[in-house]
Coordinates of C-alpha atoms in Angstrom, one line a residue:
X235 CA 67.9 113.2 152.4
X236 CA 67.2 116.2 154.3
X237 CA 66.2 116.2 158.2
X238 CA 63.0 117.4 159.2
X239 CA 63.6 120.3 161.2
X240 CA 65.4 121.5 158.2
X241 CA 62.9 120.7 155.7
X242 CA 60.4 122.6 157.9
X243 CA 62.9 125.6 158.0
X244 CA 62.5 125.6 154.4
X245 CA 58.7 125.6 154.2
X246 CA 58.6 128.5 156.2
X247 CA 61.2 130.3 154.6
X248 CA 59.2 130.4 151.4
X249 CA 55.3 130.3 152.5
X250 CA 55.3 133.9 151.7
X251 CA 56.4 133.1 148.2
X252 CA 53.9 130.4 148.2
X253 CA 50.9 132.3 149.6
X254 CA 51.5 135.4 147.3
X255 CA 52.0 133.3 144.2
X256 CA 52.3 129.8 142.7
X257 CA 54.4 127.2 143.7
X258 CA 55.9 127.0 140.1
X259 CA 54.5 129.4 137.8
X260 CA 53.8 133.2 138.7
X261 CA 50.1 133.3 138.1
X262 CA 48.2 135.0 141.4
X263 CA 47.0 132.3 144.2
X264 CA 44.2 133.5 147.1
X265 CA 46.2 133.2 150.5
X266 CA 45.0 130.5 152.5
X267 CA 41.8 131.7 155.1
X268 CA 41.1 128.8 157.2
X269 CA 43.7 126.2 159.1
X270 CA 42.6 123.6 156.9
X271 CA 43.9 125.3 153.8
X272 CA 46.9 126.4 155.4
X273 CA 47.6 122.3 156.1
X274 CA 46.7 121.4 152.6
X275 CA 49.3 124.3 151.2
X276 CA 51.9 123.2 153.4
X277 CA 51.3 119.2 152.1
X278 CA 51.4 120.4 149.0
X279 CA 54.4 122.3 149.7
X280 CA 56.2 119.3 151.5
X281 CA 55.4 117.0 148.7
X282 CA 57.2 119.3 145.8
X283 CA 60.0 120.3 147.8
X284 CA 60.6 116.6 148.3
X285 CA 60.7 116.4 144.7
X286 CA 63.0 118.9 144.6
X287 CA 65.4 117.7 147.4
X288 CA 65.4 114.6 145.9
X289 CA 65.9 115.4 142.4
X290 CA 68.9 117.8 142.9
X291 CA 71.0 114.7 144.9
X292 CA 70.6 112.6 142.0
X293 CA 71.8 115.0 139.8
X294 CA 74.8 115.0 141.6
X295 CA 75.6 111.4 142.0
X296 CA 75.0 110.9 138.3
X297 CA 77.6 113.0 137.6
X298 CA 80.0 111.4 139.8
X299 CA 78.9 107.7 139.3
X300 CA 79.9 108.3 135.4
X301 CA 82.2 105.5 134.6
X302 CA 85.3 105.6 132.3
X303 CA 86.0 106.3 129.8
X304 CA 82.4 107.2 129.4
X305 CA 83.0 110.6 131.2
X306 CA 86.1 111.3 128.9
X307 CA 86.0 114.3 126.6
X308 CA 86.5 113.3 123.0
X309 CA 89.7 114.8 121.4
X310 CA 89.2 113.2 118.1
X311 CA 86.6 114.8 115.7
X312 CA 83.2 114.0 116.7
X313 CA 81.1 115.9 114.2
X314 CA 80.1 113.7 111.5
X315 CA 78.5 114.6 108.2
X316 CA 77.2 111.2 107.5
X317 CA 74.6 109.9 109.8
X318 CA 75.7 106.6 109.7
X319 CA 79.1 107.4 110.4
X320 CA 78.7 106.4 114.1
X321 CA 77.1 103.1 113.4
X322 CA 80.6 102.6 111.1
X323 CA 82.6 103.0 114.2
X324 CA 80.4 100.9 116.3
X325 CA 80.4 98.4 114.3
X326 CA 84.2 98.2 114.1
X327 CA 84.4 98.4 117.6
X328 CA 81.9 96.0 117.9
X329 CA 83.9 93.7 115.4
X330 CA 87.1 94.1 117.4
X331 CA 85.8 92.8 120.4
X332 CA 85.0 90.0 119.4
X333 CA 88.1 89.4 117.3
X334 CA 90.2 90.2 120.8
X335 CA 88.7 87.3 122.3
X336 CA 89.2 85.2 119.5
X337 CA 92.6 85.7 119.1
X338 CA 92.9 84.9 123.1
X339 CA 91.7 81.9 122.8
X340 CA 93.6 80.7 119.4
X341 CA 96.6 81.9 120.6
X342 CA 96.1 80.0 124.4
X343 CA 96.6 84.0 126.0
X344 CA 94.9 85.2 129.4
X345 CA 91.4 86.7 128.9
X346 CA 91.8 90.6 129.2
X347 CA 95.3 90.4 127.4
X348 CA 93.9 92.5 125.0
X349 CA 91.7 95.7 126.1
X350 CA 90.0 98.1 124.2
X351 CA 91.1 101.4 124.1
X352 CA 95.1 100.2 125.1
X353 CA 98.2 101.8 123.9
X354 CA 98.3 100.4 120.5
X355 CA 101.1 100.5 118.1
X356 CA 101.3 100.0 114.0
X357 CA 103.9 98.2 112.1
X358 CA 103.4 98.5 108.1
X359 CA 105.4 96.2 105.6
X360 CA 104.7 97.0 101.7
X361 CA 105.3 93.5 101.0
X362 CA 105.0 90.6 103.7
X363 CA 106.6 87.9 102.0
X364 CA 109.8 88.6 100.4
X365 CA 110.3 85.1 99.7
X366 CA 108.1 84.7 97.2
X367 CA 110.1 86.7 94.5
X368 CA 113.3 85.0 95.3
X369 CA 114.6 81.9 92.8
X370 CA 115.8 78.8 94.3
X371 CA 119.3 80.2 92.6
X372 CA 120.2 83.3 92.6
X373 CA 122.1 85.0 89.7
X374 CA 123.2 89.0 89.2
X375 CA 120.0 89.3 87.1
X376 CA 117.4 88.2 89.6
X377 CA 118.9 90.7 92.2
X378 CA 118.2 93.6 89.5
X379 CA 115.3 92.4 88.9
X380 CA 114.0 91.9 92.3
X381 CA 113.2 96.1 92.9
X382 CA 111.2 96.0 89.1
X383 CA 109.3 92.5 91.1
X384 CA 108.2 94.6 94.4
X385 CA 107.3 97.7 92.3
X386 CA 105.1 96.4 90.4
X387 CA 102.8 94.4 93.6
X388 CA 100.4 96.1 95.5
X389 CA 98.5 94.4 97.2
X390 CA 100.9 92.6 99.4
X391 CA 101.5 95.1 102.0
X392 CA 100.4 94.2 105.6
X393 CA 99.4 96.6 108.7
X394 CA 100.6 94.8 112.1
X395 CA 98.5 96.1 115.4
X396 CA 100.3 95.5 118.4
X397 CA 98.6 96.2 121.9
X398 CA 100.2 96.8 124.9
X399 CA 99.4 94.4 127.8
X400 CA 99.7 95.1 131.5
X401 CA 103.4 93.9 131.6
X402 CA 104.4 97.2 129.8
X403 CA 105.2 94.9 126.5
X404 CA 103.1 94.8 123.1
X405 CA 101.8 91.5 122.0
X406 CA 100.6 91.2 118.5
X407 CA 96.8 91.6 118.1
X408 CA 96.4 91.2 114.3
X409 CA 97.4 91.2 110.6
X410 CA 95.5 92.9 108.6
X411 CA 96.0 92.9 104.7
X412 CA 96.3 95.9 102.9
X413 CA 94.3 95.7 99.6
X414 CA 96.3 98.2 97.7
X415 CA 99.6 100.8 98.4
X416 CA 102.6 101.7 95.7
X417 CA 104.9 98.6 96.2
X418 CA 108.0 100.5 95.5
X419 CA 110.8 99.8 98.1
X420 CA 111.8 103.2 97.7
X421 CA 110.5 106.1 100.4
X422 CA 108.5 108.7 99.5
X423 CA 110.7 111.9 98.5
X424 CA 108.6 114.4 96.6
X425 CA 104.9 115.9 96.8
X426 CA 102.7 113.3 93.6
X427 CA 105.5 111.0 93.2
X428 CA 102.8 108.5 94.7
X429 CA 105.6 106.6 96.5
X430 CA 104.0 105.1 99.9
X431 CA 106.8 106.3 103.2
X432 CA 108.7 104.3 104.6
X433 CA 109.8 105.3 108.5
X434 CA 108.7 105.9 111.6
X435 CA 105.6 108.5 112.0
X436 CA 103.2 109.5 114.8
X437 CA 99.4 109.5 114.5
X438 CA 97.6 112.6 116.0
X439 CA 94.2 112.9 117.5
X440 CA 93.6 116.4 115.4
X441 CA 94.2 113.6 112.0
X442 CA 92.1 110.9 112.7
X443 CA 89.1 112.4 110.0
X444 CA 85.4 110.5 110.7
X445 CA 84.3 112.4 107.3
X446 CA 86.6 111.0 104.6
X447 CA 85.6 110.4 101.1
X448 CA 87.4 107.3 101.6
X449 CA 84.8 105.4 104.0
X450 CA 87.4 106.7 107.5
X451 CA 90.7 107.4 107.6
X452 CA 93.6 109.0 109.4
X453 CA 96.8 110.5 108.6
X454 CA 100.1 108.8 109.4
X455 CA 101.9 111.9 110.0
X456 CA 103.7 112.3 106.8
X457 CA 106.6 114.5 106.5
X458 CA 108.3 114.1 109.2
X459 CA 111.2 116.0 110.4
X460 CA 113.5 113.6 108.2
X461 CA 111.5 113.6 104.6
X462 CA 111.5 117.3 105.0
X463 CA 115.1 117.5 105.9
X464 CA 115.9 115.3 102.8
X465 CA 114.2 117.4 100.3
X466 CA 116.7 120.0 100.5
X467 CA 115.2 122.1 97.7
X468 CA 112.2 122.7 99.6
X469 CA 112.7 121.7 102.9
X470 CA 108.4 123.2 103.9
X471 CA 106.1 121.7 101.3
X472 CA 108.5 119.9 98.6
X473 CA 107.8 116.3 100.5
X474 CA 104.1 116.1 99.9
X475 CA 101.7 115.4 102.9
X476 CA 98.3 113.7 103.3
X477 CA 99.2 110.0 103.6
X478 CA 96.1 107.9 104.8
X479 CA 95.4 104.5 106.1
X480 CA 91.7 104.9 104.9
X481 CA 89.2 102.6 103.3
X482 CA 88.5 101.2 99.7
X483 CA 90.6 99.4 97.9
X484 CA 92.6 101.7 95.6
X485 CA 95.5 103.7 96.6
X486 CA 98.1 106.3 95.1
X487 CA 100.5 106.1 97.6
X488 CA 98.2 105.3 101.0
X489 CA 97.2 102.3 102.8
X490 CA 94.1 101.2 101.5
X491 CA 92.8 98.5 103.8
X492 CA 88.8 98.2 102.6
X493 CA 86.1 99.0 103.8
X494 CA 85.4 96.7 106.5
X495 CA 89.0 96.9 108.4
X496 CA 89.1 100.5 108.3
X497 CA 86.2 100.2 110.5
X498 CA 87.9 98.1 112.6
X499 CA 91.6 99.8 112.7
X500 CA 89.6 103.3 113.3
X501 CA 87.8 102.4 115.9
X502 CA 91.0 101.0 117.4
X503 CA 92.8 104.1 116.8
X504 CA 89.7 106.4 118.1
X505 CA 89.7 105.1 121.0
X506 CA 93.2 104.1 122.1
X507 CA 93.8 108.4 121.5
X508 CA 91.1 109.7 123.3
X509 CA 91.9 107.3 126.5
X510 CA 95.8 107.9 126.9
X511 CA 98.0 110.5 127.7
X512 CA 101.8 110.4 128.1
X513 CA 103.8 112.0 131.1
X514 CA 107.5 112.7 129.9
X515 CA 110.8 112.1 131.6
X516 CA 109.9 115.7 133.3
X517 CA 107.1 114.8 135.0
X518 CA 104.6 116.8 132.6
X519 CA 101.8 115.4 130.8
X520 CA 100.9 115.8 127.1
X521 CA 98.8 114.4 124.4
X522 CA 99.4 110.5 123.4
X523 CA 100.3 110.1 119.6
X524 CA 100.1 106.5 117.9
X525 CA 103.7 105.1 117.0
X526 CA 103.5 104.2 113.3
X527 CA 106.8 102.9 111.4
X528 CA 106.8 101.7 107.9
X529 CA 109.0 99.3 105.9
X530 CA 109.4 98.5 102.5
X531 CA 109.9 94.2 103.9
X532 CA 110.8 92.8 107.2
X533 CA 114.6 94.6 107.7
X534 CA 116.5 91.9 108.0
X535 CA 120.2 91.8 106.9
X536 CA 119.4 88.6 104.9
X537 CA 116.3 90.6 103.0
X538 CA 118.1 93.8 102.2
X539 CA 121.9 91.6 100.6
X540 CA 119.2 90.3 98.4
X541 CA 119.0 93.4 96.3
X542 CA 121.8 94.7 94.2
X543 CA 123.9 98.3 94.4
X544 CA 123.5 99.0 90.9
X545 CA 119.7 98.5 90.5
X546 CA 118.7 100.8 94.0
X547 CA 121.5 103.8 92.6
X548 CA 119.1 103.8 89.6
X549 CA 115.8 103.8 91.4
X550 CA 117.0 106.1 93.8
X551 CA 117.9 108.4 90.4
X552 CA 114.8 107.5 88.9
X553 CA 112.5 109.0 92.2
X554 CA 115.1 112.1 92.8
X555 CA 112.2 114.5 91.3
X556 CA 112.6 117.7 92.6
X557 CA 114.2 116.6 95.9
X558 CA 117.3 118.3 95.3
X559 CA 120.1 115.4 96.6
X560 CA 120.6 112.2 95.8
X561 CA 118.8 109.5 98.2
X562 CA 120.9 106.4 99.1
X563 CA 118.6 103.7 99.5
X564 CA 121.2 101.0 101.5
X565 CA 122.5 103.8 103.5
X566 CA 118.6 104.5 104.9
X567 CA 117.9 100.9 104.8
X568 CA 120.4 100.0 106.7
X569 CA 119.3 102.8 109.4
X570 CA 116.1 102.4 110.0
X571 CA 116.8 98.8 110.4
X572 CA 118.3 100.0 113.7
X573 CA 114.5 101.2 114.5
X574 CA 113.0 97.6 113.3
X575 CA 115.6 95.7 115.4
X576 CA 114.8 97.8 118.2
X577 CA 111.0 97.2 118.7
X578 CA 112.0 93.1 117.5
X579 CA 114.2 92.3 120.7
X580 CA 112.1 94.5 123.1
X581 CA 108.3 94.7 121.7
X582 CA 108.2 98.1 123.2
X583 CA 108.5 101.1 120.6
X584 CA 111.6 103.3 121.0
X585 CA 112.1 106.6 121.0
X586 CA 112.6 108.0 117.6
X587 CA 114.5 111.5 117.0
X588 CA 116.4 112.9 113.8
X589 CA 119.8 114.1 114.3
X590 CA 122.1 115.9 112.1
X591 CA 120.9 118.3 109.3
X592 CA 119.4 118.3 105.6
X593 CA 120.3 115.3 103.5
X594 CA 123.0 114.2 106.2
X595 CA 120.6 114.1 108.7
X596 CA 119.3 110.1 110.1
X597 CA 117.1 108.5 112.7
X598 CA 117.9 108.0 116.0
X599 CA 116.9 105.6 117.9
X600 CA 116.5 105.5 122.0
X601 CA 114.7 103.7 125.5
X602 CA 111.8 104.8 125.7
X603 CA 111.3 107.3 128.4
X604 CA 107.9 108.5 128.2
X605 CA 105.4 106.5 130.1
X606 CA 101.7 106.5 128.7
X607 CA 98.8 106.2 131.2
X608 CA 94.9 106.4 131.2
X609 CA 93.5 109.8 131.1
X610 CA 91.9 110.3 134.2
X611 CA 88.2 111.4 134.4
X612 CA 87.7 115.5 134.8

């Protein structure tokens, strides 16, 4: 609040504005002629520039008194071309707070282990249960036609979410079906060969798309430097692109999760990129990307001796397309197993790179050394 003297200062700084014209318009006023109407100006004065000097603090403390992450600048796209497209995403949020504290509780975890908005990470698997296809005894002919089995299920794929927690670790928020991909354990090689990828992608703000024909949805980040280097006959558009996780149930080679979930998984995704940022080994800061990796089943050595040579040569054959070079499916198995084992005995995502070039070229596989942190209000 102002002092007095100074408040006075300011009445008599502008009583010639006042006299000659109105307080807050510019129609004409009569000065003042007797003492009487000179106190009545000046009380009407003093009461309107005490609205003024105490309207133009609070303007300022509202500002600063903004909480987080309510005074964050969106990065994902925020113009929406369906009016209830925000009530989808609150309602998902909505949805998966009360699912974090339900999974708290059944699982016996601290309250708060899950927060909204955390460093999350996604784990896909085109079929869950492996199991299920495989005989109590098994002969040459149940390995061959194990890859036929898987090919022709979809809609046993599941999309892990794991949330980071204050120790630095992930912990496992949920399972969430998804209603419908291409079961094929084979990765996608070749633009409409509606094979769903398999390996390890990053999820950018600038994909995450509020107006999708397909309820939400964002991209995974398919190609990445790898599918492009393995489709050596064109190494720039040859690979296909626009992979979703998105809603509905009905897919040609995306993760369709329904309706409900995607509300759910989007509003996870939404808000866990537009409250992180990630400073690197150097010191410098730049924009947080989601980890995504995809699997054709869980990679273990036991699931992937169940399959035989002969029948994966011939799929790999089958999918060549226009790729250029033949694909060897235990050879790329058998490396981004590294990747699955890694995140398995640590729950923190490494860091993924490609080395080597064209169809030679593989994942690589490192400690993380990026450190992801809560964007800080402007």
């Amino acid at each position: 609040m102002q002092k007095p003297f100074f408040r006075f200062v300011f009445f008599l700084s502008i009583l010639p504005i006042v006299f000659g014209q109105a307080a807050f318009g510019d129609a004409p006023v009569s000065r003042p002629s007797t003492p009487e109407e000179m106190l009545r100006s000046i009380q009407l004065l003093g009461g309107r520039a005490g609205e003024l000097s105490d309207i133009q603090p609070s303007r300022i403390d509202s500002c600063e008194m903004e909480v987080w992450p309510d005074c964050l600048r969106k990065i994902t796209y925020q113009i929406f071309k369906h009016p209830e497209t925000p009530t989808f995403i609150a309602r998902g949020e909505a949805n998966v707070k009360k699912r974090m504290k339900q999974n708290e509780k059944a699982r016996g975890l601290p309250a708060g282990t899950f927060v909204f908005g955390a460093p999350i990470f996604f784990r896909a698997f085109k079929h869950a249960d492996l199991k299920k296809f495989l005989p109590a005894i098994r002969t040459p002919d149940s390995k061959a036609r194990l890859l036929h089995q898987l090919d022709e299920e979809e809609d046993g794929g599941i999309l892990e979410v794991w949330m980071r927690t204050n120790s630095g670790e992930y912990v496992l928020f949920h399972t969430y079906d998804v209603k419908a991909l291409m079961g094929t354990p084979m990765t996608k090689r070749n633009d409409g060969d509606f094979l769903t990828p398999e390996g390890f992608y990053e999820i950018d703000p600038l994909h995450v798309n509020p107006n999708s024909a397909y309820h939400l949805s964002f991209d995974v980040g398919y190609p990445n430097e790898y599918d492009l280097n393995h489709n050596v006959r064109d190494s720039k558009t040859g690979a296909g692109n626009e992979i979703m996780v998105h809603g509905i149930c009905a897919s040609i080679g995306c993760f369709a999760m329904g309706d409900p979930m995607i509300e759910e998984i989007y509003s996870l995704t939404e808000a866990s990129l537009n409250r992180n940022q990630v400073v690197q080994a150097d010191g410098r800061f730049k924009q947080y990307r989601i980890p995504m990796q995809s699997f054709p089943f869980r990679m273990t050595k036991e699931n992937i001796g169940e399959f035989d040579p002969i029948s994966m040569r011939g799929m790999a054959t089958h999918f060549q397309g226009g790729a250029g070079s033949t694909f060897d499916i235990p050879t790329f198995w058998e490396n981004i197993r590294e990747g699955y084992e890694k995140f398995e005995s640590t729950h923190i995502p490494p860091k993924v790179s490609v080395s080597g070039k064209g169809a030679q070229s593989k994942y690589q596989f490192d400690v993380q050394d990026e450190v992801i942190v809560r964007r800080p209000c402007p």
